[in-house]
Amino acid sequence: MVLRFLWAGIILVNTPVAVAADETRSDTVVVTATRTATTADSTLASVTVITRDDIERQQATSVPDLLRGTVGLGISNSGGPGKATSFYLRGAESGQVLVLINGIKVGSATLGTTSFQDIPIDQIERIEIVRGPRSSLYGSEAIGGVIQIFTRKGGGRFTPSLSFGAGSHNSKKASVSVSGGGKRSWYYLGISQFETNGFNACTGDPILFSGCFTIEPDDDGYQNQSGSFRIGHRFRNGIEIETHGLRSNNETNFDGTFVNQSETRQDVIGAKLKVPVTKKWHMSLDLGTSDDKSKNFLNKVFASSFDTKRETVSLQNDVSFGDRHLLTIGADSLKDKIE
């Protein structure tokens, strides 16, 4: 178990900040850069925000496709949909980039990476990317930066949604969701499925240093079934409670000498409590757990498995002094369990 104390002072001043043309507008509010709601120009950090409107406009089918081309972000992919994908922020290794889903740390404690390819894009509301070290706020996992994914939130009037589509390689996609809420409440519930026959990612060759070291002329298919929920309420006294969850079941085929099929499951569930102690002192408590399970097979014969569970507790106090000074004090607890 890792217990880390957070002590950070943030001074918000009107300092000119050079922002790249393809980065986020300076008046956009971001949370990840400082762990508090702050405009992008006040964070003095290199930040990119991708909204739900951006996702629908780009019509990307996966998180790697959505983030491809983002400034300062390199992507390595070993094949088509569902294949192992690694992200590199400003040259930092993928294990040095912290990934959060609604504030909960996710990823394999053994591999040090996150299965971005399995995170369902239909369930995503917003993505914030912070480039550069954030270890003082998030610990050693954030040496290269932080990528935080927020799931769909809902709100407003009752809104049902149904979508489906088809494409090349016998690809099929469908999703259904309901969302809504009131003046101080919000809810979202959605499920989605994606499957494709894929394609033969590598031809293979039995000669060393040639091809993929294996001959498997079959297509490398992929299936994903996922669902998420997010429910919250803000009381009249300003106290806010929220709970959220995400599950992704996946089956992937690929070319390999020792394993050529994997079945994985990602679970993330958490709860948040926000309390305005005074007008200038706000406290928040986050509880969450993530579970990353994987079973590997060779020609449908079981080969290996692992299970990583991460339990997190985060207590944060934000105290403002005047209009431009903010003091953040808190503590994070992380417990990893590997089977």
Tab-separated table of C-alpha atoms in Angstrom:
chain	number	residue	atom	x	y	z
A	1	MET	CA	0.000	0.000	0.000
A	2	VAL	CA	1.261	3.462	-0.889
A	3	LEU	CA	0.232	6.482	1.179
A	4	ARG	CA	1.132	9.852	-0.269
A	5	PHE	CA	0.484	13.296	1.124
A	6	LEU	CA	-0.368	16.161	-1.177
A	7	TRP	CA	0.690	19.728	-0.423
A	8	ALA	CA	0.534	22.173	-3.271
A	9	GLY	CA	0.152	25.878	-3.564
A	10	ILE	CA	-1.196	27.336	-6.777
A	11	ILE	CA	-0.897	31.007	-7.591
A	12	LEU	CA	-3.187	32.150	-10.359
A	13	VAL	CA	-1.808	35.215	-12.089
A	14	ASN	CA	-2.354	36.910	-15.412
A	15	THR	CA	0.812	35.570	-16.998
A	16	PRO	CA	0.833	35.259	-20.799
A	17	VAL	CA	1.017	31.621	-21.862
A	18	ALA	CA	1.875	30.473	-25.354
A	19	VAL	CA	-0.647	27.863	-26.449
A	20	ALA	CA	-0.297	25.824	-29.626
A	21	ALA	CA	-2.945	26.314	-32.257
A	22	ASP	CA	-4.301	22.800	-31.822
A	23	GLU	CA	-4.400	22.936	-28.036
A	24	THR	CA	-7.324	23.810	-25.846
A	25	ARG	CA	-8.755	27.325	-25.752
A	26	SER	CA	-7.399	29.319	-22.833
A	27	ASP	CA	-10.857	29.871	-21.299
A	28	THR	CA	-11.696	26.151	-21.195
A	29	VAL	CA	-12.054	24.801	-17.663
A	30	VAL	CA	-9.856	21.779	-16.885
A	31	VAL	CA	-9.532	19.677	-13.740
A	32	THR	CA	-6.599	17.339	-14.296
A	33	ALA	CA	-3.776	19.886	-14.470
A	34	THR	CA	-4.206	21.157	-10.886
A	35	ARG	CA	-6.809	18.736	-9.445
A	36	THR	CA	-9.160	21.719	-9.234
A	37	ALA	CA	-11.462	23.383	-11.762
A	38	THR	CA	-9.225	25.987	-13.426
A	39	THR	CA	-9.082	27.672	-16.817
A	40	ALA	CA	-6.442	26.280	-19.151
A	41	ASP	CA	-4.381	29.483	-19.238
A	42	SER	CA	-4.220	29.643	-15.424
A	43	THR	CA	-2.713	26.160	-15.107
A	44	LEU	CA	0.563	27.151	-16.817
A	45	ALA	CA	0.526	23.624	-18.263
A	46	SER	CA	0.290	22.173	-21.757
A	47	VAL	CA	-3.273	20.874	-21.881
A	48	THR	CA	-5.538	19.372	-24.538
A	49	VAL	CA	-9.245	18.759	-23.950
A	50	ILE	CA	-11.378	16.534	-26.181
A	51	THR	CA	-15.122	16.944	-25.668
A	52	ARG	CA	-18.071	14.769	-26.643
A	53	ASP	CA	-18.703	17.085	-29.583
A	54	ASP	CA	-15.140	16.453	-30.785
A	55	ILE	CA	-15.650	12.697	-30.484
A	56	GLU	CA	-18.839	12.736	-32.528
A	57	ARG	CA	-17.364	15.075	-35.119
A	58	GLN	CA	-14.276	12.897	-35.671
A	59	GLN	CA	-16.355	9.682	-35.705
A	60	ALA	CA	-13.436	7.727	-34.267
A	61	THR	CA	-14.099	4.100	-33.331
A	62	SER	CA	-11.533	3.811	-30.524
A	63	VAL	CA	-9.550	5.919	-28.080
A	64	PRO	CA	-6.259	5.416	-30.000
A	65	ASP	CA	-7.929	6.596	-33.229
A	66	LEU	CA	-9.414	9.585	-31.408
A	67	LEU	CA	-6.114	10.721	-29.886
A	68	ARG	CA	-3.956	10.044	-32.919
A	69	GLY	CA	-2.383	13.301	-34.045
A	70	THR	CA	-2.670	15.002	-30.642
A	71	VAL	CA	0.300	17.316	-30.117
A	72	GLY	CA	3.049	15.775	-27.968
A	73	LEU	CA	1.404	12.338	-27.921
A	74	GLY	CA	2.936	9.318	-29.630
A	75	ILE	CA	0.945	6.124	-30.223
A	76	SER	CA	2.253	2.622	-30.890
A	77	ASN	CA	-0.185	-0.048	-32.071
A	78	SER	CA	0.535	-3.709	-32.824
A	79	GLY	CA	-2.340	-4.286	-35.230
A	80	GLY	CA	-5.979	-3.459	-35.850
A	81	PRO	CA	-8.843	-2.844	-33.395
A	82	GLY	CA	-8.323	-4.224	-29.901
A	83	LYS	CA	-4.608	-4.860	-30.292
A	84	ALA	CA	-2.049	-3.733	-27.694
A	85	THR	CA	-1.587	0.046	-27.779
A	86	SER	CA	0.898	2.247	-25.918
A	87	PHE	CA	0.871	6.035	-25.466
A	88	TYR	CA	3.983	8.192	-25.049
A	89	LEU	CA	3.750	11.767	-23.782
A	90	ARG	CA	6.674	13.977	-24.760
A	91	GLY	CA	8.901	10.934	-25.158
A	92	ALA	CA	8.125	9.463	-21.732
A	93	GLU	CA	7.489	5.727	-21.593
A	94	SER	CA	3.883	4.541	-21.476
A	95	GLY	CA	4.405	3.331	-17.896
A	96	GLN	CA	5.293	6.907	-16.912
A	97	VAL	CA	1.922	8.291	-18.039
A	98	LEU	CA	-0.809	8.167	-15.407
A	99	VAL	CA	-4.279	7.222	-16.630
A	100	LEU	CA	-7.399	8.100	-14.649
A	101	ILE	CA	-11.052	7.296	-15.247
A	102	ASN	CA	-13.239	9.716	-13.299
A	103	GLY	CA	-10.312	10.298	-10.949
A	104	ILE	CA	-9.632	6.579	-10.344
A	105	LYS	CA	-6.201	5.187	-11.232
A	106	VAL	CA	-6.415	2.385	-13.791
A	107	GLY	CA	-3.962	0.121	-15.559
A	108	SER	CA	-1.955	-3.001	-14.879
A	109	ALA	CA	0.387	-2.860	-11.886
A	110	THR	CA	2.452	-5.645	-13.480
A	111	LEU	CA	2.760	-4.313	-17.033
A	112	GLY	CA	2.623	-0.643	-16.031
A	113	THR	CA	0.349	0.165	-18.969
A	114	THR	CA	-3.346	0.776	-19.633
A	115	SER	CA	-5.454	-1.016	-22.247
A	116	PHE	CA	-6.598	2.114	-24.082
A	117	GLN	CA	-7.828	0.000	-26.975
A	118	ASP	CA	-10.510	-1.568	-24.759
A	119	ILE	CA	-11.985	1.618	-23.287
A	120	PRO	CA	-15.364	2.086	-25.051
A	121	ILE	CA	-15.512	5.394	-26.860
A	122	ASP	CA	-19.327	5.437	-26.723
A	123	GLN	CA	-19.127	5.798	-22.937
A	124	ILE	CA	-16.713	8.774	-22.939
A	125	GLU	CA	-17.817	12.347	-22.247
A	126	ARG	CA	-14.464	14.111	-22.148
A	127	ILE	CA	-10.712	13.498	-22.184
A	128	GLU	CA	-8.107	15.793	-20.629
A	129	ILE	CA	-4.437	15.372	-21.556
A	130	VAL	CA	-1.771	17.143	-19.493
A	131	ARG	CA	1.743	16.961	-20.918
A	132	GLY	CA	4.742	17.216	-18.617
A	133	PRO	CA	5.521	16.097	-15.051
A	134	ARG	CA	2.676	16.089	-12.535
A	135	SER	CA	4.337	13.960	-9.866
A	136	SER	CA	3.824	16.569	-7.137
A	137	LEU	CA	0.066	16.142	-7.556
A	138	TYR	CA	-0.293	12.494	-8.600
A	139	GLY	CA	2.887	10.635	-7.631
A	140	SER	CA	5.665	8.928	-9.577
A	141	GLU	CA	3.333	7.441	-12.199
A	142	ALA	CA	2.789	10.933	-13.658
A	143	ILE	CA	6.383	11.686	-14.683
A	144	GLY	CA	5.417	12.050	-18.335
A	145	GLY	CA	1.943	13.482	-17.802
A	146	VAL	CA	-1.650	12.548	-17.089
A	147	ILE	CA	-4.516	11.365	-19.285
A	148	GLN	CA	-7.910	11.517	-17.590
A	149	ILE	CA	-11.066	10.068	-19.118
A	150	PHE	CA	-14.490	11.166	-17.900
A	151	THR	CA	-17.454	8.906	-18.646
A	152	ARG	CA	-20.843	10.167	-19.819
A	153	LYS	CA	-22.651	12.219	-17.178
A	154	GLY	CA	-26.121	13.043	-18.422
A	155	GLY	CA	-28.322	15.815	-17.057
A	156	GLY	CA	-31.315	17.786	-18.297
A	157	ARG	CA	-34.438	16.145	-19.642
A	158	PHE	CA	-34.839	12.417	-20.218
A	159	THR	CA	-32.956	11.483	-23.403
A	160	PRO	CA	-32.879	7.963	-24.880
A	161	SER	CA	-30.327	7.169	-27.573
A	162	LEU	CA	-29.837	4.295	-30.015
A	163	SER	CA	-27.177	3.963	-32.678
A	164	PHE	CA	-25.723	1.255	-34.876
A	165	GLY	CA	-23.382	0.942	-37.813
A	166	ALA	CA	-21.389	-1.436	-39.992
A	167	GLY	CA	-18.200	-1.253	-41.988
A	168	SER	CA	-15.364	-3.124	-43.626
A	169	HIS	CA	-13.949	-6.406	-42.291
A	170	ASN	CA	-17.479	-7.326	-41.203
A	171	SER	CA	-17.372	-4.693	-38.476
A	172	LYS	CA	-20.576	-4.046	-36.527
A	173	LYS	CA	-21.316	-1.535	-33.793
A	174	ALA	CA	-24.381	-0.789	-31.656
A	175	SER	CA	-25.097	1.245	-28.535
A	176	VAL	CA	-28.099	2.224	-26.433
A	177	SER	CA	-28.292	4.684	-23.551
A	178	VAL	CA	-30.600	6.785	-21.403
A	179	SER	CA	-29.681	10.004	-19.626
A	180	GLY	CA	-31.326	12.870	-17.819
A	181	GLY	CA	-31.730	14.509	-14.439
A	182	GLY	CA	-33.010	17.719	-12.911
A	183	LYS	CA	-31.660	21.044	-11.751
A	184	ARG	CA	-29.331	19.386	-9.259
A	185	SER	CA	-29.303	15.748	-10.379
A	186	TRP	CA	-27.861	13.795	-13.268
A	187	TYR	CA	-27.759	10.205	-14.460
A	188	TYR	CA	-26.477	8.197	-17.404
A	189	LEU	CA	-26.736	4.496	-18.223
A	190	GLY	CA	-25.400	3.028	-21.440
A	191	ILE	CA	-24.256	-0.216	-23.046
A	192	SER	CA	-22.449	-0.806	-26.325
A	193	GLN	CA	-21.004	-3.581	-28.452
A	194	PHE	CA	-18.387	-3.635	-31.181
A	195	GLU	CA	-17.076	-6.588	-33.153
A	196	THR	CA	-14.969	-7.062	-36.245
A	197	ASN	CA	-13.312	-9.902	-38.118
A	198	GLY	CA	-10.220	-7.728	-38.383
A	199	PHE	CA	-7.408	-8.481	-40.789
A	200	ASN	CA	-4.167	-10.435	-40.848
A	201	ALA	CA	-1.833	-8.026	-39.052
A	202	CYS	CA	1.397	-9.780	-40.079
A	203	THR	CA	2.184	-12.448	-42.650
A	204	GLY	CA	4.778	-14.280	-40.572
A	205	ASP	CA	7.970	-16.083	-41.508
A	206	PRO	CA	9.740	-18.963	-39.735
A	207	ILE	CA	13.133	-17.379	-40.418
A	208	LEU	CA	14.616	-15.429	-37.488
A	209	PHE	CA	14.435	-11.616	-37.830
A	210	SER	CA	11.922	-11.885	-40.652
A	211	GLY	CA	8.171	-11.318	-40.413
A	212	CYS	CA	6.365	-12.132	-37.153
A	213	PHE	CA	8.130	-15.442	-36.333
A	214	THR	CA	4.866	-17.289	-36.842
A	215	ILE	CA	2.628	-18.216	-39.750
A	216	GLU	CA	-1.053	-17.561	-39.036
A	217	PRO	CA	-2.903	-16.518	-42.198
A	218	ASP	CA	-6.217	-16.036	-40.377
A	219	ASP	CA	-7.804	-12.649	-39.674
A	220	ASP	CA	-7.319	-11.192	-36.200
A	221	GLY	CA	-10.786	-10.474	-34.858
A	222	TYR	CA	-11.941	-8.440	-31.874
A	223	GLN	CA	-15.086	-8.202	-29.740
A	224	ASN	CA	-15.988	-5.646	-27.080
A	225	GLN	CA	-19.051	-5.445	-24.840
A	226	SER	CA	-19.158	-2.548	-22.410
A	227	GLY	CA	-21.410	-0.551	-20.159
A	228	SER	CA	-21.223	2.413	-17.811
A	229	PHE	CA	-23.320	4.388	-15.360
A	230	ARG	CA	-22.943	7.713	-13.581
A	231	ILE	CA	-25.428	9.060	-11.045
A	232	GLY	CA	-25.138	12.141	-8.859
A	233	HIS	CA	-27.009	14.784	-6.885
A	234	ARG	CA	-26.192	18.214	-5.493
A	235	PHE	CA	-28.106	19.189	-2.354
A	236	ARG	CA	-29.309	22.690	-1.567
A	237	ASN	CA	-26.497	23.193	0.933
A	238	GLY	CA	-23.929	22.517	-1.824
A	239	ILE	CA	-22.958	19.003	-0.769
A	240	GLU	CA	-22.517	16.789	-3.816
A	241	ILE	CA	-22.483	13.000	-4.071
A	242	GLU	CA	-21.815	10.856	-7.122
A	243	THR	CA	-21.215	7.235	-7.998
A	244	HIS	CA	-19.979	5.821	-11.294
A	245	GLY	CA	-18.952	2.544	-12.878
A	246	LEU	CA	-17.504	1.163	-16.108
A	247	ARG	CA	-17.091	-2.413	-17.364
A	248	SER	CA	-15.446	-3.588	-20.574
A	249	ASN	CA	-15.331	-7.247	-21.705
A	250	ASN	CA	-13.026	-8.016	-24.610
A	251	GLU	CA	-11.857	-10.901	-26.751
A	252	THR	CA	-8.878	-10.381	-29.046
A	253	ASN	CA	-7.179	-12.630	-31.594
A	254	PHE	CA	-3.669	-11.923	-32.824
A	255	ASP	CA	-0.625	-13.610	-34.347
A	256	GLY	CA	1.761	-15.087	-31.790
A	257	THR	CA	4.101	-17.981	-31.130
A	258	PHE	CA	3.276	-18.468	-27.434
A	259	VAL	CA	-0.208	-16.915	-27.161
A	260	ASN	CA	-2.603	-15.829	-29.916
A	261	GLN	CA	-5.830	-15.039	-28.093
A	262	SER	CA	-6.753	-13.075	-24.981
A	263	GLU	CA	-9.889	-12.494	-22.954
A	264	THR	CA	-9.806	-9.368	-20.796
A	265	ARG	CA	-12.116	-7.491	-18.488
A	266	GLN	CA	-11.747	-3.979	-17.076
A	267	ASP	CA	-13.866	-2.772	-14.170
A	268	VAL	CA	-13.807	0.691	-12.634
A	269	ILE	CA	-16.183	1.766	-9.888
A	270	GLY	CA	-16.027	4.770	-7.611
A	271	ALA	CA	-17.832	7.289	-5.448
A	272	LYS	CA	-17.220	10.960	-4.745
A	273	LEU	CA	-18.285	13.323	-1.977
A	274	LYS	CA	-17.835	17.098	-2.223
A	275	VAL	CA	-18.448	19.332	0.788
A	276	PRO	CA	-18.257	23.156	0.774
A	277	VAL	CA	-17.075	23.595	4.377
A	278	THR	CA	-17.011	27.376	3.927
A	279	LYS	CA	-17.093	29.715	0.945
A	280	LYS	CA	-13.309	29.469	0.680
A	281	TRP	CA	-12.732	25.912	1.892
A	282	HIS	CA	-13.911	22.938	-0.152
A	283	MET	CA	-13.276	19.314	0.753
A	284	SER	CA	-13.622	16.236	-1.458
A	285	LEU	CA	-13.334	12.509	-0.821
A	286	ASP	CA	-12.877	9.966	-3.620
A	287	LEU	CA	-13.138	6.204	-3.191
A	288	GLY	CA	-12.543	3.834	-6.057
A	289	THR	CA	-11.330	0.487	-7.270
A	290	SER	CA	-10.180	-0.776	-10.651
A	291	ASP	CA	-9.781	-4.394	-11.736
A	292	ASP	CA	-7.822	-5.520	-14.795
A	293	LYS	CA	-8.205	-9.234	-15.604
A	294	SER	CA	-6.637	-11.118	-18.507
A	295	LYS	CA	-6.571	-14.730	-19.696
A	296	ASN	CA	-4.243	-15.757	-22.514
A	297	PHE	CA	-4.623	-18.737	-24.838
A	298	LEU	CA	-2.664	-20.511	-27.557
A	299	ASN	CA	-4.963	-22.050	-30.164
A	300	LYS	CA	-7.784	-21.929	-27.567
A	301	VAL	CA	-5.677	-23.770	-24.955
A	302	PHE	CA	-5.195	-21.840	-21.697
A	303	ALA	CA	-1.665	-20.462	-21.336
A	304	SER	CA	-1.586	-17.825	-18.570
A	305	SER	CA	-3.586	-15.248	-16.629
A	306	PHE	CA	-3.223	-12.272	-14.313
A	307	ASP	CA	-5.493	-10.092	-12.213
A	308	THR	CA	-4.570	-6.598	-11.012
A	309	LYS	CA	-6.730	-4.801	-8.468
A	310	ARG	CA	-6.088	-1.203	-7.441
A	311	GLU	CA	-7.907	0.420	-4.541
A	312	THR	CA	-7.612	4.182	-4.124
A	313	VAL	CA	-8.688	6.672	-1.488
A	314	SER	CA	-8.133	10.392	-1.982
A	315	LEU	CA	-8.892	13.211	0.443
A	316	GLN	CA	-8.399	16.759	-0.826
A	317	ASN	CA	-8.873	20.184	0.753
A	318	ASP	CA	-8.841	23.346	-1.369
A	319	VAL	CA	-8.516	26.656	0.470
A	320	SER	CA	-8.614	29.909	-1.501
A	321	PHE	CA	-6.991	33.152	-0.398
A	322	GLY	CA	-8.323	36.126	-2.286
A	323	ASP	CA	-9.029	35.753	-5.987
A	324	ARG	CA	-5.688	34.400	-7.193
A	325	HIS	CA	-4.297	32.108	-4.510
A	326	LEU	CA	-5.276	28.507	-3.860
A	327	LEU	CA	-3.782	26.064	-1.361
A	328	THR	CA	-4.405	22.351	-1.923
A	329	ILE	CA	-3.723	19.901	0.910
A	330	GLY	CA	-4.574	16.229	0.814
A	331	ALA	CA	-3.550	12.596	1.019
A	332	ASP	CA	-3.786	9.681	-1.410
A	333	SER	CA	-3.767	5.987	-0.554
A	334	LEU	CA	-3.147	3.313	-3.206
A	335	LYS	CA	-3.259	-0.441	-2.639
A	336	ASP	CA	-2.300	-2.845	-5.431
A	337	LYS	CA	-3.155	-6.543	-5.392
A	338	ILE	CA	-1.752	-8.863	-8.051
A	339	GLU	CA	-2.781	-12.452	-8.711
